[in-house]
CSV table of C-alpha atoms in Angstrom, one decimal:
chain,number,residue,atom,x,y,z
L,1,SER,CA,79.1,71.9,96.7
L,2,ALA,CA,75.7,72.6,97.9
L,3,VAL,CA,72.4,71.0,97.4
L,4,ILE,CA,69.9,73.9,97.1
L,5,SER,CA,65.5,73.3,97.0
L,6,GLN,CA,62.9,75.3,96.4
L,7,LYS,CA,59.1,75.3,97.2
L,8,PRO,CA,57.0,75.1,95.3
L,9,SER,CA,57.7,74.3,92.1
L,10,ARG,CA,55.5,76.1,90.2
L,11,ASP,CA,52.5,78.2,91.5
L,12,ILE,CA,49.4,79.8,89.4
L,13,CYS,CA,48.7,82.9,91.3
L,14,GLN,CA,45.6,85.3,91.3
L,15,ARG,CA,46.4,89.1,90.9
L,16,GLY,CA,46.4,90.9,94.1
L,17,THR,CA,47.2,87.6,96.7
L,18,SER,CA,50.5,86.9,98.4
L,19,LEU,CA,53.2,83.8,97.8
L,20,THR,CA,55.6,82.9,100.0
L,21,ILE,CA,58.8,81.5,98.1
L,22,GLN,CA,60.8,78.9,100.6
L,23,CYS,CA,64.4,78.2,99.8
L,24,GLN,CA,66.6,75.2,101.7
L,25,VAL,CA,70.1,74.6,102.0
L,26,ASP,CA,71.8,70.8,102.2
L,27,SER,CA,74.7,72.6,104.1
L,28,GLN,CA,74.7,76.4,106.5
L,29,VAL,CA,75.6,79.4,104.0
L,30,THR,CA,76.4,82.7,105.3
L,31,MET,CA,74.5,84.7,102.7
L,32,MET,CA,71.5,83.5,100.0
L,33,PHE,CA,70.2,85.4,97.2
L,34,TRP,CA,67.2,85.3,95.2
L,35,TYR,CA,67.4,85.9,91.6
L,36,ARG,CA,64.3,86.9,89.1
L,37,GLN,CA,64.8,85.8,85.7
L,38,GLN,CA,61.6,86.5,83.4
L,39,PRO,CA,60.8,84.5,80.2
L,40,GLY,CA,64.1,84.8,77.8
L,41,GLN,CA,65.5,86.9,79.9
L,42,SER,CA,68.6,87.0,82.3
L,43,LEU,CA,69.2,86.8,86.2
L,44,THR,CA,68.1,89.6,88.3
L,45,LEU,CA,69.7,90.4,91.6
L,46,ILE,CA,66.5,90.8,93.8
L,47,ALA,CA,68.3,90.8,97.3
L,48,THR,CA,71.1,89.5,99.2
L,49,ALA,CA,69.7,87.6,102.3
L,50,ASN,CA,72.4,87.4,105.7
L,51,GLN,CA,71.1,85.6,108.3
L,52,GLY,CA,70.8,87.6,111.6
L,53,SER,CA,69.8,91.3,109.8
L,54,GLU,CA,67.6,92.5,107.3
L,55,ALA,CA,68.1,91.6,103.6
L,56,THR,CA,69.7,93.8,101.5
L,57,TYR,CA,67.9,94.8,98.1
L,58,GLU,CA,68.7,95.5,94.6
L,59,SER,CA,67.7,98.7,93.2
L,60,GLY,CA,64.6,98.5,92.1
L,61,PHE,CA,63.0,96.0,95.0
L,62,VAL,CA,61.7,97.2,97.9
L,63,ILE,CA,60.9,95.0,100.9
L,64,ASP,CA,57.4,96.2,100.7
L,65,LYS,CA,57.0,94.0,97.7
L,66,PHE,CA,59.0,91.2,98.0
L,67,PRO,CA,60.1,91.0,101.8
L,68,ILE,CA,62.6,88.2,102.9
L,69,SER,CA,63.1,86.3,105.7
L,70,ARG,CA,66.6,84.0,106.8
L,71,PRO,CA,65.4,82.8,109.8
L,72,ASN,CA,68.9,80.5,110.2
L,73,LEU,CA,72.5,79.2,107.7
L,74,THR,CA,70.0,76.8,106.1
L,75,PHE,CA,66.8,78.4,105.1
L,76,SER,CA,65.5,81.5,103.4
L,77,THR,CA,61.7,82.2,102.5
L,78,LEU,CA,60.9,85.2,99.2
L,79,THR,CA,58.0,86.2,99.5
L,80,VAL,CA,56.4,87.9,96.1
L,81,SER,CA,53.1,90.4,97.6
L,82,ASN,CA,50.1,91.7,95.8
L,83,MET,CA,50.9,90.7,92.9
L,84,SER,CA,50.6,91.7,89.6
L,85,PRO,CA,50.8,89.7,86.2
L,86,GLU,CA,54.6,91.6,85.5
L,87,ASP,CA,55.8,89.6,88.4
L,88,SER,CA,55.2,86.7,86.2
L,89,SER,CA,58.4,84.8,86.2
L,90,ILE,CA,61.3,82.3,87.4
L,91,TYR,CA,62.3,83.7,91.0
L,92,LEU,CA,65.8,81.1,92.2
L,93,CYS,CA,67.3,81.0,95.4
L,94,SER,CA,71.0,81.1,95.5
L,95,VAL,CA,74.5,80.7,97.6
L,96,GLU,CA,78.0,81.4,97.4
L,97,VAL,CA,80.5,78.6,98.6
L,98,GLY,CA,83.6,79.5,99.2
L,99,LEU,CA,86.7,78.2,97.0
L,100,ALA,CA,90.5,78.4,98.2
L,101,GLY,CA,92.1,81.5,97.3
L,102,ASN,CA,88.8,84.1,98.3
L,103,TYR,CA,86.8,83.1,95.5
L,104,ASN,CA,82.8,82.3,95.4
L,105,GLU,CA,80.8,79.4,93.5
L,106,GLN,CA,77.4,80.5,92.9
L,107,PHE,CA,75.1,77.3,92.7
L,108,PHE,CA,71.3,77.7,92.3
L,109,GLY,CA,68.1,76.2,93.6
L,110,PRO,CA,65.8,74.6,90.8
L,111,GLY,CA,63.7,77.9,89.9
L,112,THR,CA,59.8,78.5,91.3
L,113,ARG,CA,58.3,79.3,88.2
L,114,LEU,CA,55.1,82.2,89.2
L,115,THR,CA,52.1,82.7,87.4
L,116,VAL,CA,50.3,85.1,87.7
L,117,LEU,CA,46.9,85.7,86.3
V,1,GLY,CA,76.8,98.0,89.8
V,2,GLU,CA,78.5,97.2,86.7
V,3,ASN,CA,77.3,96.9,83.4
V,4,VAL,CA,78.1,92.6,81.6
V,5,GLU,CA,77.4,92.7,78.4
V,6,GLN,CA,77.6,89.1,76.0
V,7,HIS,CA,77.9,89.0,72.5
V,8,PRO,CA,76.5,88.1,70.6
V,9,SER,CA,73.2,87.1,72.1
V,10,THR,CA,72.8,84.3,69.6
V,11,LEU,CA,74.3,81.8,68.4
V,12,SER,CA,74.2,78.6,65.4
V,13,VAL,CA,76.6,76.6,64.7
V,14,GLN,CA,76.6,73.3,62.9
V,15,GLU,CA,77.6,70.0,64.8
V,16,GLY,CA,81.4,69.9,65.2
V,17,ASP,CA,82.6,73.0,64.7
V,18,SER,CA,83.0,76.1,67.3
V,19,ALA,CA,81.2,78.7,69.1
V,20,VAL,CA,82.4,81.3,71.1
V,21,ILE,CA,81.5,83.5,73.3
V,22,LYS,CA,83.0,87.2,74.2
V,23,CYS,CA,81.7,88.4,77.8
V,24,THR,CA,82.5,92.5,78.6
V,25,TYR,CA,82.5,94.2,82.1
V,26,SER,CA,82.8,97.1,83.4
V,27,ASP,CA,84.0,96.8,87.4
V,28,SER,CA,87.8,96.1,87.3
V,29,ALA,CA,87.8,94.6,91.3
V,30,SER,CA,86.1,91.7,89.0
V,31,ASN,CA,88.3,88.8,90.1
V,32,TYR,CA,86.3,85.8,89.4
V,33,PHE,CA,84.8,84.9,85.8
V,34,PRO,CA,82.5,82.1,85.6
V,35,TRP,CA,80.2,81.2,82.9
V,36,TYR,CA,76.5,79.5,83.4
V,37,LYS,CA,75.1,76.8,81.4
V,38,GLN,CA,71.5,76.9,81.2
V,39,GLU,CA,69.2,74.3,79.8
V,40,LEU,CA,66.0,74.6,79.1
V,41,GLY,CA,63.9,74.8,82.4
V,42,LYS,CA,67.1,74.0,84.4
V,43,ARG,CA,68.9,76.0,86.9
V,44,PRO,CA,71.9,78.3,85.6
V,45,GLN,CA,75.5,75.6,86.0
V,46,LEU,CA,78.0,76.8,87.0
V,47,ILE,CA,81.0,74.8,83.6
V,48,ILE,CA,83.8,76.7,83.5
V,49,ASP,CA,85.5,80.0,85.7
V,50,ILE,CA,89.2,81.3,85.6
V,51,ARG,CA,90.1,84.0,87.9
V,52,SER,CA,92.2,87.0,88.1
V,53,ASN,CA,95.8,85.9,87.7
V,54,VAL,CA,95.0,83.7,85.2
V,55,GLY,CA,95.1,84.3,81.0
V,56,GLU,CA,93.5,80.6,80.2
V,57,LYS,CA,92.2,77.9,81.7
V,58,LYS,CA,90.9,74.8,79.0
V,59,ASP,CA,88.5,72.0,80.5
V,60,GLN,CA,88.1,69.0,77.9
V,61,ARG,CA,86.1,70.8,74.6
V,62,ILE,CA,85.2,73.9,76.6
V,63,ALA,CA,88.1,77.4,77.7
V,64,VAL,CA,87.2,80.6,79.2
V,65,THR,CA,90.3,83.0,78.7
V,66,LEU,CA,90.3,86.1,80.2
V,67,ASN,CA,92.0,90.1,79.4
V,68,LYS,CA,91.7,91.9,82.3
V,69,THR,CA,93.5,94.9,80.6
V,70,ALA,CA,90.4,95.3,77.8
V,71,LYS,CA,88.0,93.6,80.4
V,72,HIS,CA,86.8,90.5,79.0
V,73,PHE,CA,86.6,87.3,78.9
V,74,SER,CA,85.6,84.5,76.5
V,75,LEU,CA,84.1,81.3,76.5
V,76,HIS,CA,85.7,78.4,73.8
V,77,ILE,CA,83.3,75.5,73.1
V,78,THR,CA,85.2,73.3,70.0
V,79,GLU,CA,83.7,70.2,68.5
V,80,THR,CA,80.3,71.1,70.0
V,81,GLN,CA,77.6,68.6,70.1
V,82,PRO,CA,73.6,69.2,70.4
V,83,GLU,CA,73.9,69.2,74.0
V,84,ASP,CA,75.3,71.8,74.4
V,85,SER,CA,72.7,74.0,72.8
V,86,ALA,CA,71.5,76.3,75.4
V,87,VAL,CA,71.8,79.6,77.4
V,88,TYR,CA,74.9,81.0,78.6
V,89,PHE,CA,75.8,83.2,80.8
V,90,CYS,CA,79.0,85.3,82.3
V,91,ALA,CA,78.5,86.6,85.6
V,92,PRO,CA,81.7,88.4,86.2
V,93,ASN,CA,82.4,88.9,90.3
V,94,PRO,CA,82.0,89.5,93.0
V,95,GLU,CA,79.5,91.8,92.0
V,96,LEU,CA,76.4,89.5,91.6
V,97,THR,CA,75.5,90.6,87.9
V,98,PHE,CA,74.5,88.4,85.3
V,99,GLY,CA,75.5,89.0,80.9
V,100,THR,CA,73.0,89.0,79.8
V,101,GLY,CA,72.5,85.7,77.9
V,102,THR,CA,73.6,83.8,74.4
V,103,ARG,CA,71.2,81.5,73.3
V,104,LEU,CA,74.0,78.4,71.7
V,105,GLN,CA,71.9,76.5,69.0
V,106,VAL,CA,73.7,73.8,67.5
V,107,THR,CA,72.2,72.0,64.4
V,108,LEU,CA,72.8,68.9,63.7
């Protein structure tokens, strides 16, 4: 299993500012993922972050808006840049832990609830 | 990307009844089929999963069935309890696409 923590747990920000969310895992993992979950909606993958390489972004998400760092195997940050009210959401980090038979189980952080005024 | 749909989107059952949620996916390469439960204000947590070489798996009151030919898998909850009330998501792997979610409400 994996224990994941995120900081901050919540924040209220002014439009036009940026917020950096931190994700810490209690074990070394190869792949970390950042999701967005808007109120009442499903989880949408923003990007995949591998240590030592550029993050891979999903359609609709760009590096300039959501820069990601992955300095080591237990830590990652996601920045939400130049925020607007539409960025109000819960942001969750996630990791995959390998299971027997080449399958991976996902574990999630507690999420960061962002409100942009 | 993969299309993942869940039905129904909302489900209300009386305590003690059974609940069934169906997940339909499009990627024939999917080989791992988990279900996540997300209680209000909390993170998603894995409750049961099934692999492509198995048709059914049961864990106490929860079971998952898989039909790879038809590309769907279902979550079955028997003897529902109020604490089963939550949103349930499927997420067929290896794609990291989550289903649309099903809000289950168990009433007394």
